[in-house]
Coordinates of C-alpha atoms and ligand atoms in Angstrom, one line a residue:
M1 CA 96.1 44.3 127.1
E2 CA 98.2 45.1 124.0
N3 CA 95.6 48.4 123.7
E4 CA 95.1 49.5 126.9
I5 CA 95.0 53.4 127.4
P6 CA 97.0 54.9 130.1
N7 CA 94.6 56.5 132.6
D8 CA 96.4 59.9 131.5
Y9 CA 94.5 59.7 128.3
E10 CA 90.8 60.2 127.5
L11 CA 89.8 58.1 125.2
V12 CA 88.2 59.4 122.1
Y13 CA 88.2 57.5 119.5
C14 CA 88.6 53.8 118.9
K15 CA 87.7 50.5 115.9
P16 CA 85.3 49.0 117.5
S17 CA 85.9 45.3 118.2
T18 CA 83.6 43.8 116.0
L19 CA 86.0 44.5 112.8
T20 CA 89.4 42.3 112.4
D21 CA 92.8 43.7 112.4
T22 CA 92.7 42.7 109.2
P23 CA 94.3 46.0 106.9
L24 CA 91.3 47.0 104.1
H25 CA 92.3 46.5 100.8
Y26 CA 90.1 50.0 99.4
C27 CA 91.8 52.7 97.7
P28 CA 92.0 56.2 99.1
G29 CA 88.9 58.2 99.9
C30 CA 86.6 54.5 99.5
G31 CA 83.4 54.6 101.2
H32 CA 83.5 50.8 101.9
G33 CA 85.8 51.5 105.0
I34 CA 83.5 53.7 107.1
V35 CA 80.4 51.6 106.1
H36 CA 82.1 48.8 107.8
K37 CA 83.7 50.6 110.4
V38 CA 79.4 52.7 111.4
L39 CA 77.6 48.9 110.8
M40 CA 80.0 47.5 112.8
E41 CA 80.0 49.9 115.8
V42 CA 76.0 49.6 115.3
V43 CA 76.7 45.4 115.9
E44 CA 78.7 46.2 118.7
E45 CA 76.6 49.1 120.4
L46 CA 73.6 46.9 120.1
N47 CA 75.3 43.6 121.7
I48 CA 74.4 41.3 118.3
Q49 CA 77.6 39.6 117.3
D50 CA 77.0 36.6 117.5
K51 CA 73.6 37.0 116.2
T52 CA 74.5 38.8 112.8
I53 CA 75.1 36.9 109.9
G54 CA 75.9 39.5 106.8
I55 CA 75.9 38.0 102.8
A56 CA 79.0 39.9 101.0
P57 CA 78.7 40.7 97.3
V58 CA 81.0 40.3 94.3
G59 CA 82.5 43.7 93.8
C60 CA 85.1 45.8 95.7
S61 CA 83.5 44.4 99.0
V62 CA 83.8 41.4 97.7
F63 CA 86.5 40.7 100.9
A64 CA 84.0 42.1 103.6
Y65 CA 84.3 39.0 105.1
N66 CA 87.9 39.3 106.7
Y67 CA 87.2 42.3 107.8
L68 CA 84.1 42.3 109.5
N69 CA 84.1 40.0 112.6
I70 CA 80.7 38.1 112.4
D71 CA 79.3 35.7 110.5
M72 CA 79.5 36.2 107.0
Q73 CA 78.2 33.8 103.4
E74 CA 80.1 35.1 99.8
A75 CA 77.1 35.3 96.8
A76 CA 77.0 35.4 93.7
H77 CA 77.0 38.6 91.6
G78 CA 74.1 40.3 92.7
R79 CA 72.2 37.2 94.1
A80 CA 73.1 38.6 98.0
S81 CA 69.6 39.4 98.5
A82 CA 68.6 35.8 97.7
V83 CA 71.0 34.0 99.3
A84 CA 70.4 36.4 102.7
T85 CA 66.2 35.0 102.4
G86 CA 67.8 31.9 102.7
V87 CA 69.5 32.5 105.3
K88 CA 66.6 35.0 107.0
R89 CA 64.2 32.0 107.0
V90 CA 66.7 29.1 108.3
L91 CA 67.8 30.8 111.0
P92 CA 65.1 33.2 112.2
D93 CA 66.3 34.1 115.7
K94 CA 69.8 35.6 113.5
F95 CA 69.8 39.4 111.9
V96 CA 70.9 39.0 108.6
F97 CA 71.8 41.5 106.1
S98 CA 73.6 41.8 102.5
Y99 CA 76.2 44.3 101.5
Q100 CA 76.3 45.2 98.2
G101 CA 76.9 47.6 95.5
D102 CA 75.4 49.4 92.9
G103 CA 76.7 46.5 89.6
D104 CA 75.6 44.2 92.4
L105 CA 71.9 45.3 93.4
A106 CA 70.8 47.7 90.7
A107 CA 72.3 45.9 87.6
I108 CA 72.8 42.0 87.6
G109 CA 70.9 41.5 90.6
T110 CA 67.7 43.7 90.1
S111 CA 65.5 41.0 89.9
E112 CA 66.3 39.2 92.8
T113 CA 66.5 43.4 94.5
I114 CA 62.9 43.9 93.7
H115 CA 61.3 40.5 94.7
T116 CA 63.2 40.5 97.6
V117 CA 62.3 43.6 98.8
N118 CA 58.8 43.4 97.3
R119 CA 58.2 39.7 99.3
G120 CA 58.7 41.7 102.9
E121 CA 61.6 39.9 103.4
N122 CA 62.9 40.2 107.4
I123 CA 67.0 41.5 106.2
L124 CA 68.5 44.4 106.0
M125 CA 69.7 45.4 102.4
I126 CA 72.9 48.0 102.8
F127 CA 73.4 49.0 99.1
I128 CA 76.7 51.0 98.5
N129 CA 75.9 53.7 95.4
N130 CA 79.8 54.6 94.1
A131 CA 77.8 55.0 90.9
I132 CA 80.3 52.9 88.9
Y133 CA 81.5 49.5 88.7
G134 CA 84.7 50.2 90.9
M135 CA 86.2 46.7 91.1
T136 CA 86.2 45.9 87.6
G137 CA 87.6 49.1 86.1
G138 CA 84.9 52.3 86.8
Q139 CA 82.7 51.3 84.4
M140 CA 79.2 52.9 83.8
A141 CA 76.4 51.5 86.3
P142 CA 73.3 51.9 86.5
T143 CA 73.6 54.4 88.8
T144 CA 75.7 56.3 86.6
L145 CA 74.4 60.2 87.3
L146 CA 74.0 62.2 83.9
G147 CA 76.6 63.5 82.5
Q148 CA 78.9 61.7 84.7
V149 CA 82.6 60.3 83.0
T150 CA 83.2 56.9 83.7
S151 CA 85.5 54.3 82.0
T152 CA 82.7 53.4 79.9
S153 CA 81.1 56.7 79.0
P154 CA 84.2 59.0 78.4
Y155 CA 82.2 61.9 77.4
G156 CA 79.6 61.6 79.9
R157 CA 76.3 59.7 80.6
E158 CA 74.2 60.7 78.1
A159 CA 70.1 60.1 78.5
S160 CA 69.8 60.1 74.8
I161 CA 72.1 57.1 74.3
I162 CA 72.8 55.3 77.5
G163 CA 69.8 56.0 79.3
N164 CA 68.8 57.2 82.4
P165 CA 70.2 56.7 86.0
L166 CA 67.9 54.0 87.3
K167 CA 66.5 55.6 90.6
I168 CA 66.5 52.1 92.3
T169 CA 66.1 53.6 96.0
D170 CA 63.2 55.6 95.2
L171 CA 61.7 52.4 93.4
L172 CA 62.2 50.4 96.3
A173 CA 60.6 52.8 98.2
Q174 CA 57.0 52.1 96.8
L175 CA 57.1 48.8 97.0
P176 CA 54.3 47.1 100.2
G177 CA 57.3 45.1 102.0
A178 CA 59.5 47.9 101.8
Y179 CA 59.7 48.6 105.6
Y180 CA 62.3 51.4 106.1
V181 CA 63.9 52.9 103.5
S182 CA 67.1 55.7 103.7
R183 CA 69.8 57.2 101.6
H184 CA 72.6 58.9 103.6
S185 CA 75.7 60.5 102.3
I186 CA 78.9 59.4 103.7
H187 CA 81.4 62.1 102.9
N188 CA 80.2 64.2 106.0
Ligands
TPP201 C1 78.3 37.0 87.0 C2 79.2 37.9 87.2 N1 79.2 38.8 86.0 C3 80.4 39.8 86.0 C4 81.5 39.5 86.8 C5 82.1 41.1 87.1 N2 82.1 42.1 87.7 C6 82.4 42.1 89.0 S1 82.5 42.8 89.9 C7 81.6 43.9 89.3 C8 80.4 45.1 89.2 C9 80.9 46.1 90.5 O1 80.4 46.4 90.7 P1 80.1 47.1 92.3 O2 78.6 46.2 92.5 O3 78.7 48.5 91.8 O4 79.9 46.8 93.1 P2 82.0 48.1 93.5 O5 83.1 47.9 93.1 O6 82.2 49.7 92.9 O7 82.4 48.5 95.0 C10 81.3 43.4 87.8 C11 80.1 43.5 86.8 C12 81.4 38.7 88.0 N3 82.5 39.1 88.6 N4 79.9 37.9 87.7

């Protein structure tokens, strides 16, 4: 095997087999690559590579289907949870997840997001909140923090002008269809 490790090495780290060898296009420091890796480690560990279907968003992770070595379906901007709903209902034995940024899940897709969770669809929604629209040039998103500088809030987000950050995860956790909601940082 090409990647075989010599006997005198103790292997402490390797890329999950469920990731392709395609080089990531993400900017240095971006968290998408970390989340891709952690997600695919779980798929590998649970041995569900052939049973997992991911729904890619529009946003920086639009090319997720090039990196995740599982069946993937692209969705229109914000519609990933609606597409995931359809896929899961047609193929109930598959593990279905959507993978969405904050512009996708909490701006253009707010309605789909809320109704998908409220219906209690049996899917996983992975929400990558970097507090900006990354792909289109770092514009303010609903989740942009107060005082945060973005390309469309150059003096920082001010609540009196632009409104408060949308706490979409807190909001979703209140809905009866939400089974498990958790938030994590990926910086450590
Ligand atoms: C219907 C539609 N509206 C707007 C856009 C432009 N657009 C592309 S990506 C994006 C926002 C992406 O931000 P986010 O979902 O937070 O993902 P990130 O790029 O930060 O990972 C927008 C507004 C589009 N592609 N389609």
